[in-house]
């Protein structure tokens, strides 16, 4: 009986460890992997380099907010393994300053000027964030193939300096419910669009001025269908 209990406890610990690992560092190759046919690529979604590409918003009852570009970059950031993307400018970050009127339950938004489409089937999304060691939560806002909006938790901002936050895009269980990224019944438009981010503030720490910064929004996407199209195949986008 003791051996059974010990074995059960060992299995529980191993399962918990694997679950914690999947939350902190999701493996793109195992997300929605129902086939050996995958062509995973890490692509740049946005580098926060262009003026006017992102906007910020908070309810006027809670405070005032502003966003702007700054010169800088996370020192620990790895270069993207893509010759074309390496030639693009990457010298700025996007800063957000929120001035709260009072402590309370509130949120503020960082949104792209227009939803950013990602080709293929997106597995994970990552972004570098400077959170200033506050207990606020960062959410990723996305729009799926059918135009439905979803929010996905990226992580808590209670850390100092820059940190890369990564979240998995949960696959649709049946192609109808959840985040749907493809459909055989419609054209071949990109399956996922990045709308932006939402920060849910810790009521005890939402006071005074809060600063945070964003850089290098990336995605790991499966481009198998796009890369293996026959050259004479027609494009279903008309």
PDB file of C-alpha atoms in Angstrom:
ATOM      1  CA  UNK A   1       0.000   0.000   0.000  1.00  0.00           C
ATOM      2  CA  UNK A   2       2.859   2.363   0.857  1.00  0.00           C
ATOM      3  CA  UNK A   3       4.496   1.676  -2.509  1.00  0.00           C
ATOM      4  CA  UNK A   4       1.270   2.579  -4.291  1.00  0.00           C
ATOM      5  CA  UNK A   5       0.994   5.832  -2.338  1.00  0.00           C
ATOM      6  CA  UNK A   6       4.646   6.742  -3.022  1.00  0.00           C
ATOM      7  CA  UNK A   7       4.236   5.950  -6.719  1.00  0.00           C
ATOM      8  CA  UNK A   8       1.077   8.043  -6.870  1.00  0.00           C
ATOM      9  CA  UNK A   9       2.795  10.991  -5.156  1.00  0.00           C
ATOM     10  CA  UNK A  10       5.767  10.740  -7.529  1.00  0.00           C
ATOM     11  CA  UNK A  11       3.431  10.752 -10.509  1.00  0.00           C
ATOM     12  CA  UNK A  12       1.566  13.765  -9.109  1.00  0.00           C
ATOM     13  CA  UNK A  13       4.808  15.703  -8.595  1.00  0.00           C
ATOM     14  CA  UNK A  14       6.004  14.874 -12.115  1.00  0.00           C
ATOM     15  CA  UNK A  15       2.670  15.896 -13.606  1.00  0.00           C
ATOM     16  CA  UNK A  16       2.656  19.155 -11.657  1.00  0.00           C
ATOM     17  CA  UNK A  17       6.183  19.897 -12.824  1.00  0.00           C
ATOM     18  CA  UNK A  18       5.281  19.268 -16.423  1.00  0.00           C
ATOM     19  CA  UNK A  19       2.189  21.451 -16.076  1.00  0.00           C
ATOM     20  CA  UNK A  20       4.198  24.283 -14.532  1.00  0.00           C
ATOM     21  CA  UNK A  21       6.757  24.017 -17.320  1.00  0.00           C
ATOM     22  CA  UNK A  22       4.040  24.178 -19.959  1.00  0.00           C
ATOM     23  CA  UNK A  23       2.709  27.385 -18.422  1.00  0.00           C
ATOM     24  CA  UNK A  24       6.073  29.112 -18.056  1.00  0.00           C
ATOM     25  CA  UNK A  25       7.627  27.985 -21.329  1.00  0.00           C
ATOM     26  CA  UNK A  26       5.093  26.433 -23.725  1.00  0.00           C
ATOM     27  CA  UNK A  27       6.481  24.067 -26.352  1.00  0.00           C
ATOM     28  CA  UNK A  28       5.118  25.189 -29.729  1.00  0.00           C
ATOM     29  CA  UNK A  29       5.684  21.767 -31.293  1.00  0.00           C
ATOM     30  CA  UNK A  30       3.262  20.131 -28.838  1.00  0.00           C
ATOM     31  CA  UNK A  31       0.401  22.626 -29.081  1.00  0.00           C
ATOM     32  CA  UNK A  32      -2.427  21.253 -31.190  1.00  0.00           C
ATOM     33  CA  UNK A  33      -0.037  18.697 -32.653  1.00  0.00           C
ATOM     34  CA  UNK A  34      -2.402  16.145 -34.171  1.00  0.00           C
ATOM     35  CA  UNK A  35      -0.160  15.486 -37.166  1.00  0.00           C
ATOM     36  CA  UNK A  36       3.536  15.080 -37.897  1.00  0.00           C
ATOM     37  CA  UNK A  37       3.173  17.664 -40.647  1.00  0.00           C
ATOM     38  CA  UNK A  38       4.463  20.870 -39.136  1.00  0.00           C
ATOM     39  CA  UNK A  39       6.713  23.657 -40.361  1.00  0.00           C
ATOM     40  CA  UNK A  40       7.273  25.834 -37.313  1.00  0.00           C
ATOM     41  CA  UNK A  41       8.783  29.274 -37.828  1.00  0.00           C
ATOM     42  CA  UNK A  42       9.382  32.110 -35.399  1.00  0.00           C
ATOM     43  CA  UNK A  43       8.257  35.344 -37.046  1.00  0.00           C
ATOM     44  CA  UNK A  44       8.332  38.984 -36.069  1.00  0.00           C
ATOM     45  CA  UNK A  45       4.863  40.426 -35.474  1.00  0.00           C
ATOM     46  CA  UNK A  46       5.914  43.961 -34.508  1.00  0.00           C
ATOM     47  CA  UNK A  47       9.070  45.580 -33.175  1.00  0.00           C
ATOM     48  CA  UNK A  48       7.477  48.761 -31.833  1.00  0.00           C
ATOM     49  CA  UNK A  49       9.465  50.990 -34.167  1.00  0.00           C
ATOM     50  CA  UNK A  50       6.829  53.131 -35.939  1.00  0.00           C
ATOM     51  CA  UNK A  51       5.083  56.199 -34.556  1.00  0.00           C
ATOM     52  CA  UNK A  52       1.315  55.857 -34.382  1.00  0.00           C
ATOM     53  CA  UNK A  53       1.296  52.054 -34.625  1.00  0.00           C
ATOM     54  CA  UNK A  54       0.068  51.601 -31.044  1.00  0.00           C
ATOM     55  CA  UNK A  55      -2.404  53.503 -28.889  1.00  0.00           C
ATOM     56  CA  UNK A  56      -3.212  53.441 -25.179  1.00  0.00           C
ATOM     57  CA  UNK A  57      -6.477  53.869 -23.302  1.00  0.00           C
ATOM     58  CA  UNK A  58      -7.803  53.981 -19.750  1.00  0.00           C
ATOM     59  CA  UNK A  59     -11.196  54.999 -18.428  1.00  0.00           C
ATOM     60  CA  UNK A  60     -11.235  58.720 -17.585  1.00  0.00           C
ATOM     61  CA  UNK A  61     -12.641  57.733 -14.180  1.00  0.00           C
ATOM     62  CA  UNK A  62      -9.460  55.872 -13.274  1.00  0.00           C
ATOM     63  CA  UNK A  63      -6.635  58.057 -14.537  1.00  0.00           C
ATOM     64  CA  UNK A  64      -4.742  59.380 -17.540  1.00  0.00           C
ATOM     65  CA  UNK A  65      -2.414  57.435 -19.815  1.00  0.00           C
ATOM     66  CA  UNK A  66       0.166  58.191 -22.493  1.00  0.00           C
ATOM     67  CA  UNK A  67       2.391  56.127 -24.783  1.00  0.00           C
ATOM     68  CA  UNK A  68       5.503  56.941 -26.799  1.00  0.00           C
ATOM     69  CA  UNK A  69       8.609  55.414 -28.345  1.00  0.00           C
ATOM     70  CA  UNK A  70      12.002  55.394 -26.647  1.00  0.00           C
ATOM     71  CA  UNK A  71      15.471  54.459 -27.839  1.00  0.00           C
ATOM     72  CA  UNK A  72      16.557  51.155 -26.332  1.00  0.00           C
ATOM     73  CA  UNK A  73      16.271  47.366 -26.431  1.00  0.00           C
ATOM     74  CA  UNK A  74      16.424  44.401 -24.010  1.00  0.00           C
ATOM     75  CA  UNK A  75      20.029  43.264 -23.718  1.00  0.00           C
ATOM     76  CA  UNK A  76      19.091  39.579 -23.410  1.00  0.00           C
ATOM     77  CA  UNK A  77      16.966  39.485 -26.551  1.00  0.00           C
ATOM     78  CA  UNK A  78      18.024  36.878 -29.110  1.00  0.00           C
ATOM     79  CA  UNK A  79      18.125  37.884 -32.793  1.00  0.00           C
ATOM     80  CA  UNK A  80      15.416  36.421 -34.977  1.00  0.00           C
ATOM     81  CA  UNK A  81      16.660  33.586 -37.195  1.00  0.00           C
ATOM     82  CA  UNK A  82      15.438  35.223 -40.377  1.00  0.00           C
ATOM     83  CA  UNK A  83      17.721  37.015 -42.838  1.00  0.00           C
ATOM     84  CA  UNK A  84      14.940  39.303 -44.064  1.00  0.00           C
ATOM     85  CA  UNK A  85      13.845  40.378 -40.591  1.00  0.00           C
ATOM     86  CA  UNK A  86      17.399  40.987 -39.384  1.00  0.00           C
ATOM     87  CA  UNK A  87      17.710  43.855 -41.846  1.00  0.00           C
ATOM     88  CA  UNK A  88      14.759  45.706 -40.287  1.00  0.00           C
ATOM     89  CA  UNK A  89      15.344  48.504 -37.794  1.00  0.00           C
ATOM     90  CA  UNK A  90      15.173  47.426 -34.164  1.00  0.00           C
ATOM     91  CA  UNK A  91      16.325  50.267 -31.918  1.00  0.00           C
ATOM     92  CA  UNK A  92      13.166  51.407 -30.112  1.00  0.00           C
ATOM     93  CA  UNK A  93      10.714  50.271 -27.454  1.00  0.00           C
ATOM     94  CA  UNK A  94       7.172  51.429 -26.672  1.00  0.00           C
ATOM     95  CA  UNK A  95       6.662  53.034 -23.269  1.00  0.00           C
ATOM     96  CA  UNK A  96       3.379  53.412 -21.391  1.00  0.00           C
ATOM     97  CA  UNK A  97       2.822  55.825 -18.499  1.00  0.00           C
ATOM     98  CA  UNK A  98      -0.347  55.512 -16.409  1.00  0.00           C
ATOM     99  CA  UNK A  99      -1.212  58.086 -13.750  1.00  0.00           C
ATOM    100  CA  UNK A 100      -3.913  56.755 -11.444  1.00  0.00           C
ATOM    101  CA  UNK A 101      -6.401  59.039  -9.746  1.00  0.00           C
ATOM    102  CA  UNK A 102      -6.938  56.599  -6.877  1.00  0.00           C
ATOM    103  CA  UNK A 103      -6.493  52.980  -5.952  1.00  0.00           C
ATOM    104  CA  UNK A 104      -9.133  50.582  -7.214  1.00  0.00           C
ATOM    105  CA  UNK A 105     -10.041  47.764  -9.596  1.00  0.00           C
ATOM    106  CA  UNK A 106      -9.177  49.044 -13.062  1.00  0.00           C
ATOM    107  CA  UNK A 107      -7.552  48.131 -16.363  1.00  0.00           C
ATOM    108  CA  UNK A 108      -5.814  49.893 -19.229  1.00  0.00           C
ATOM    109  CA  UNK A 109      -5.242  48.899 -22.852  1.00  0.00           C
ATOM    110  CA  UNK A 110      -2.396  48.943 -25.373  1.00  0.00           C
ATOM    111  CA  UNK A 111      -3.804  48.342 -28.853  1.00  0.00           C
ATOM    112  CA  UNK A 112      -2.394  48.142 -32.359  1.00  0.00           C
ATOM    113  CA  UNK A 113      -3.629  50.757 -34.832  1.00  0.00           C
ATOM    114  CA  UNK A 114      -5.199  47.834 -36.703  1.00  0.00           C
ATOM    115  CA  UNK A 115      -5.223  44.107 -35.885  1.00  0.00           C
ATOM    116  CA  UNK A 116      -1.938  42.482 -36.953  1.00  0.00           C
ATOM    117  CA  UNK A 117      -2.473  39.293 -38.976  1.00  0.00           C
ATOM    118  CA  UNK A 118      -0.221  36.253 -38.527  1.00  0.00           C
ATOM    119  CA  UNK A 119      -0.013  33.723 -41.344  1.00  0.00           C
ATOM    120  CA  UNK A 120      -0.335  30.009 -40.675  1.00  0.00           C
ATOM    121  CA  UNK A 121      -1.503  28.420 -37.427  1.00  0.00           C
ATOM    122  CA  UNK A 122      -0.104  30.381 -34.484  1.00  0.00           C
ATOM    123  CA  UNK A 123       1.233  28.230 -31.643  1.00  0.00           C
ATOM    124  CA  UNK A 124       2.759  30.752 -29.233  1.00  0.00           C
ATOM    125  CA  UNK A 125       3.051  34.519 -28.897  1.00  0.00           C
ATOM    126  CA  UNK A 126       5.839  36.263 -26.988  1.00  0.00           C
ATOM    127  CA  UNK A 127       6.710  39.837 -26.090  1.00  0.00           C
ATOM    128  CA  UNK A 128       9.454  41.487 -24.054  1.00  0.00           C
ATOM    129  CA  UNK A 129       8.048  43.534 -21.177  1.00  0.00           C
ATOM    130  CA  UNK A 130       9.532  45.756 -18.489  1.00  0.00           C
ATOM    131  CA  UNK A 131       7.011  45.429 -15.656  1.00  0.00           C
ATOM    132  CA  UNK A 132       8.543  47.548 -12.883  1.00  0.00           C
ATOM    133  CA  UNK A 133       7.880  44.852 -10.281  1.00  0.00           C
ATOM    134  CA  UNK A 134       4.169  45.581  -9.834  1.00  0.00           C
ATOM    135  CA  UNK A 135       1.543  42.877  -9.245  1.00  0.00           C
ATOM    136  CA  UNK A 136      -0.512  43.681 -12.341  1.00  0.00           C
ATOM    137  CA  UNK A 137      -1.532  41.034 -14.894  1.00  0.00           C
ATOM    138  CA  UNK A 138      -0.894  41.215 -18.648  1.00  0.00           C
ATOM    139  CA  UNK A 139      -3.437  39.761 -21.098  1.00  0.00           C
ATOM    140  CA  UNK A 140      -3.053  39.201 -24.826  1.00  0.00           C
ATOM    141  CA  UNK A 141      -6.046  40.280 -26.929  1.00  0.00           C
ATOM    142  CA  UNK A 142      -6.550  38.330 -30.157  1.00  0.00           C
ATOM    143  CA  UNK A 143      -9.140  37.903 -32.895  1.00  0.00           C
ATOM    144  CA  UNK A 144      -9.638  34.513 -34.523  1.00  0.00           C
ATOM    145  CA  UNK A 145     -10.465  33.392 -38.072  1.00  0.00           C
ATOM    146  CA  UNK A 146     -14.170  34.062 -37.549  1.00  0.00           C
ATOM    147  CA  UNK A 147     -13.649  37.538 -36.097  1.00  0.00           C
ATOM    148  CA  UNK A 148     -14.337  36.475 -32.495  1.00  0.00           C
ATOM    149  CA  UNK A 149     -12.349  38.208 -29.764  1.00  0.00           C
ATOM    150  CA  UNK A 150     -10.434  36.342 -27.054  1.00  0.00           C
ATOM    151  CA  UNK A 151      -8.128  37.233 -24.174  1.00  0.00           C
ATOM    152  CA  UNK A 152      -5.203  35.039 -23.096  1.00  0.00           C
ATOM    153  CA  UNK A 153      -3.234  35.497 -19.903  1.00  0.00           C
ATOM    154  CA  UNK A 154       0.455  36.237 -20.529  1.00  0.00           C
ATOM    155  CA  UNK A 155       1.735  36.603 -17.002  1.00  0.00           C
ATOM    156  CA  UNK A 156       2.150  38.724 -13.901  1.00  0.00           C
ATOM    157  CA  UNK A 157       4.275  41.876 -14.077  1.00  0.00           C
ATOM    158  CA  UNK A 158       5.840  41.457 -10.651  1.00  0.00           C
ATOM    159  CA  UNK A 159       9.449  41.411 -11.855  1.00  0.00           C
ATOM    160  CA  UNK A 160      12.232  43.938 -12.283  1.00  0.00           C
ATOM    161  CA  UNK A 161      13.822  44.850 -15.596  1.00  0.00           C
ATOM    162  CA  UNK A 162      13.039  43.166 -18.906  1.00  0.00           C
ATOM    163  CA  UNK A 163      11.431  39.748 -19.178  1.00  0.00           C
ATOM    164  CA  UNK A 164      10.181  37.730 -22.139  1.00  0.00           C
ATOM    165  CA  UNK A 165       6.588  36.624 -21.576  1.00  0.00           C
ATOM    166  CA  UNK A 166       5.282  33.764 -23.711  1.00  0.00           C
ATOM    167  CA  UNK A 167       1.792  32.330 -23.942  1.00  0.00           C
ATOM    168  CA  UNK A 168       0.317  29.401 -25.870  1.00  0.00           C
ATOM    169  CA  UNK A 169      -2.606  29.815 -28.227  1.00  0.00           C
ATOM    170  CA  UNK A 170      -5.022  27.010 -27.268  1.00  0.00           C
ATOM    171  CA  UNK A 171      -6.193  25.030 -30.311  1.00  0.00           C
ATOM    172  CA  UNK A 172      -9.873  24.701 -31.120  1.00  0.00           C
ATOM    173  CA  UNK A 173     -11.142  21.276 -29.971  1.00  0.00           C
ATOM    174  CA  UNK A 174     -13.465  20.836 -32.958  1.00  0.00           C
ATOM    175  CA  UNK A 175     -12.825  23.664 -35.421  1.00  0.00           C
ATOM    176  CA  UNK A 176     -15.988  25.422 -34.247  1.00  0.00           C
ATOM    177  CA  UNK A 177     -15.527  26.375 -30.601  1.00  0.00           C
ATOM    178  CA  UNK A 178     -12.637  28.215 -28.994  1.00  0.00           C
ATOM    179  CA  UNK A 179      -9.974  30.032 -31.013  1.00  0.00           C
ATOM    180  CA  UNK A 180     -10.504  28.894 -34.615  1.00  0.00           C
ATOM    181  CA  UNK A 181      -7.522  29.583 -36.890  1.00  0.00           C
ATOM    182  CA  UNK A 182      -8.528  27.805 -40.105  1.00  0.00           C
ATOM    183  CA  UNK A 183     -11.556  26.454 -41.938  1.00  0.00           C
ATOM    184  CA  UNK A 184     -11.987  24.389 -45.097  1.00  0.00           C
ATOM    185  CA  UNK A 185     -15.287  26.144 -45.761  1.00  0.00           C
ATOM    186  CA  UNK A 186     -13.868  29.621 -46.352  1.00  0.00           C
ATOM    187  CA  UNK A 187     -10.859  31.283 -48.011  1.00  0.00           C
ATOM    188  CA  UNK A 188      -7.257  31.089 -46.876  1.00  0.00           C
ATOM    189  CA  UNK A 189      -7.033  34.378 -44.994  1.00  0.00           C
ATOM    190  CA  UNK A 190      -4.651  34.489 -41.983  1.00  0.00           C
ATOM    191  CA  UNK A 191      -6.090  32.703 -38.993  1.00  0.00           C
ATOM    192  CA  UNK A 192      -5.092  34.889 -36.023  1.00  0.00           C
ATOM    193  CA  UNK A 193      -4.846  38.631 -35.494  1.00  0.00           C
ATOM    194  CA  UNK A 194      -3.158  40.423 -32.611  1.00  0.00           C
ATOM    195  CA  UNK A 195      -5.427  43.179 -31.306  1.00  0.00           C
ATOM    196  CA  UNK A 196      -3.236  44.307 -28.416  1.00  0.00           C
ATOM    197  CA  UNK A 197      -2.848  43.920 -24.659  1.00  0.00           C
ATOM    198  CA  UNK A 198      -4.805  44.616 -21.491  1.00  0.00           C
ATOM    199  CA  UNK A 199      -3.285  45.221 -18.068  1.00  0.00           C
ATOM    200  CA  UNK A 200      -5.484  44.340 -15.093  1.00  0.00           C
ATOM    201  CA  UNK A 201      -4.192  46.337 -12.163  1.00  0.00           C
ATOM    202  CA  UNK A 202      -3.641  45.126  -8.638  1.00  0.00           C
ATOM    203  CA  UNK A 203      -5.995  47.383  -6.610  1.00  0.00           C
ATOM    204  CA  UNK A 204      -3.434  47.834  -3.826  1.00  0.00           C
ATOM    205  CA  UNK A 205      -0.694  48.966  -6.224  1.00  0.00           C
ATOM    206  CA  UNK A 206      -2.722  50.993  -8.733  1.00  0.00           C
ATOM    207  CA  UNK A 207      -1.687  54.394  -7.421  1.00  0.00           C
ATOM    208  CA  UNK A 208       0.647  57.199  -8.397  1.00  0.00           C
ATOM    209  CA  UNK A 209       2.451  56.780 -11.725  1.00  0.00           C
ATOM    210  CA  UNK A 210       3.136  53.412 -13.321  1.00  0.00           C
ATOM    211  CA  UNK A 211       5.601  52.913 -16.172  1.00  0.00           C
ATOM    212  CA  UNK A 212       5.987  49.875 -18.402  1.00  0.00           C
ATOM    213  CA  UNK A 213       7.680  49.133 -21.740  1.00  0.00           C
ATOM    214  CA  UNK A 214       7.152  46.717 -24.644  1.00  0.00           C
ATOM    215  CA  UNK A 215       9.465  45.364 -27.340  1.00  0.00           C
ATOM    216  CA  UNK A 216       9.796  42.606 -29.915  1.00  0.00           C
ATOM    217  CA  UNK A 217       6.376  40.990 -30.343  1.00  0.00           C
ATOM    218  CA  UNK A 218       6.903  37.558 -31.965  1.00  0.00           C
ATOM    219  CA  UNK A 219       4.950  34.419 -32.785  1.00  0.00           C
ATOM    220  CA  UNK A 220       5.797  30.792 -33.485  1.00  0.00           C
ATOM    221  CA  UNK A 221       3.525  29.686 -36.307  1.00  0.00           C
ATOM    222  CA  UNK A 222       3.006  26.541 -38.369  1.00  0.00           C
ATOM    223  CA  UNK A 223       3.451  27.410 -42.056  1.00  0.00           C
ATOM    224  CA  UNK A 224       3.190  23.855 -43.395  1.00  0.00           C
ATOM    225  CA  UNK A 225       0.115  24.460 -45.561  1.00  0.00           C
ATOM    226  CA  UNK A 226       1.523  27.686 -46.995  1.00  0.00           C
ATOM    227  CA  UNK A 227       4.985  26.295 -47.712  1.00  0.00           C
ATOM    228  CA  UNK A 228       3.677  23.096 -49.296  1.00  0.00           C
ATOM    229  CA  UNK A 229       1.167  24.595 -51.725  1.00  0.00           C
ATOM    230  CA  UNK A 230       1.707  23.500 -55.329  1.00  0.00           C
ATOM    231  CA  UNK A 231       2.998  26.333 -57.533  1.00  0.00           C
ATOM    232  CA  UNK A 232       0.010  25.921 -59.863  1.00  0.00           C
ATOM    233  CA  UNK A 233      -2.575  25.882 -57.042  1.00  0.00           C
ATOM    234  CA  UNK A 234      -5.129  28.687 -57.102  1.00  0.00           C
ATOM    235  CA  UNK A 235      -5.436  31.205 -54.270  1.00  0.00           C
ATOM    236  CA  UNK A 236      -8.870  31.047 -52.574  1.00  0.00           C
ATOM    237  CA  UNK A 237      -8.962  34.724 -51.656  1.00  0.00           C
ATOM    238  CA  UNK A 238     -11.219  36.249 -54.277  1.00  0.00           C
TER     239      UNK A 238
END
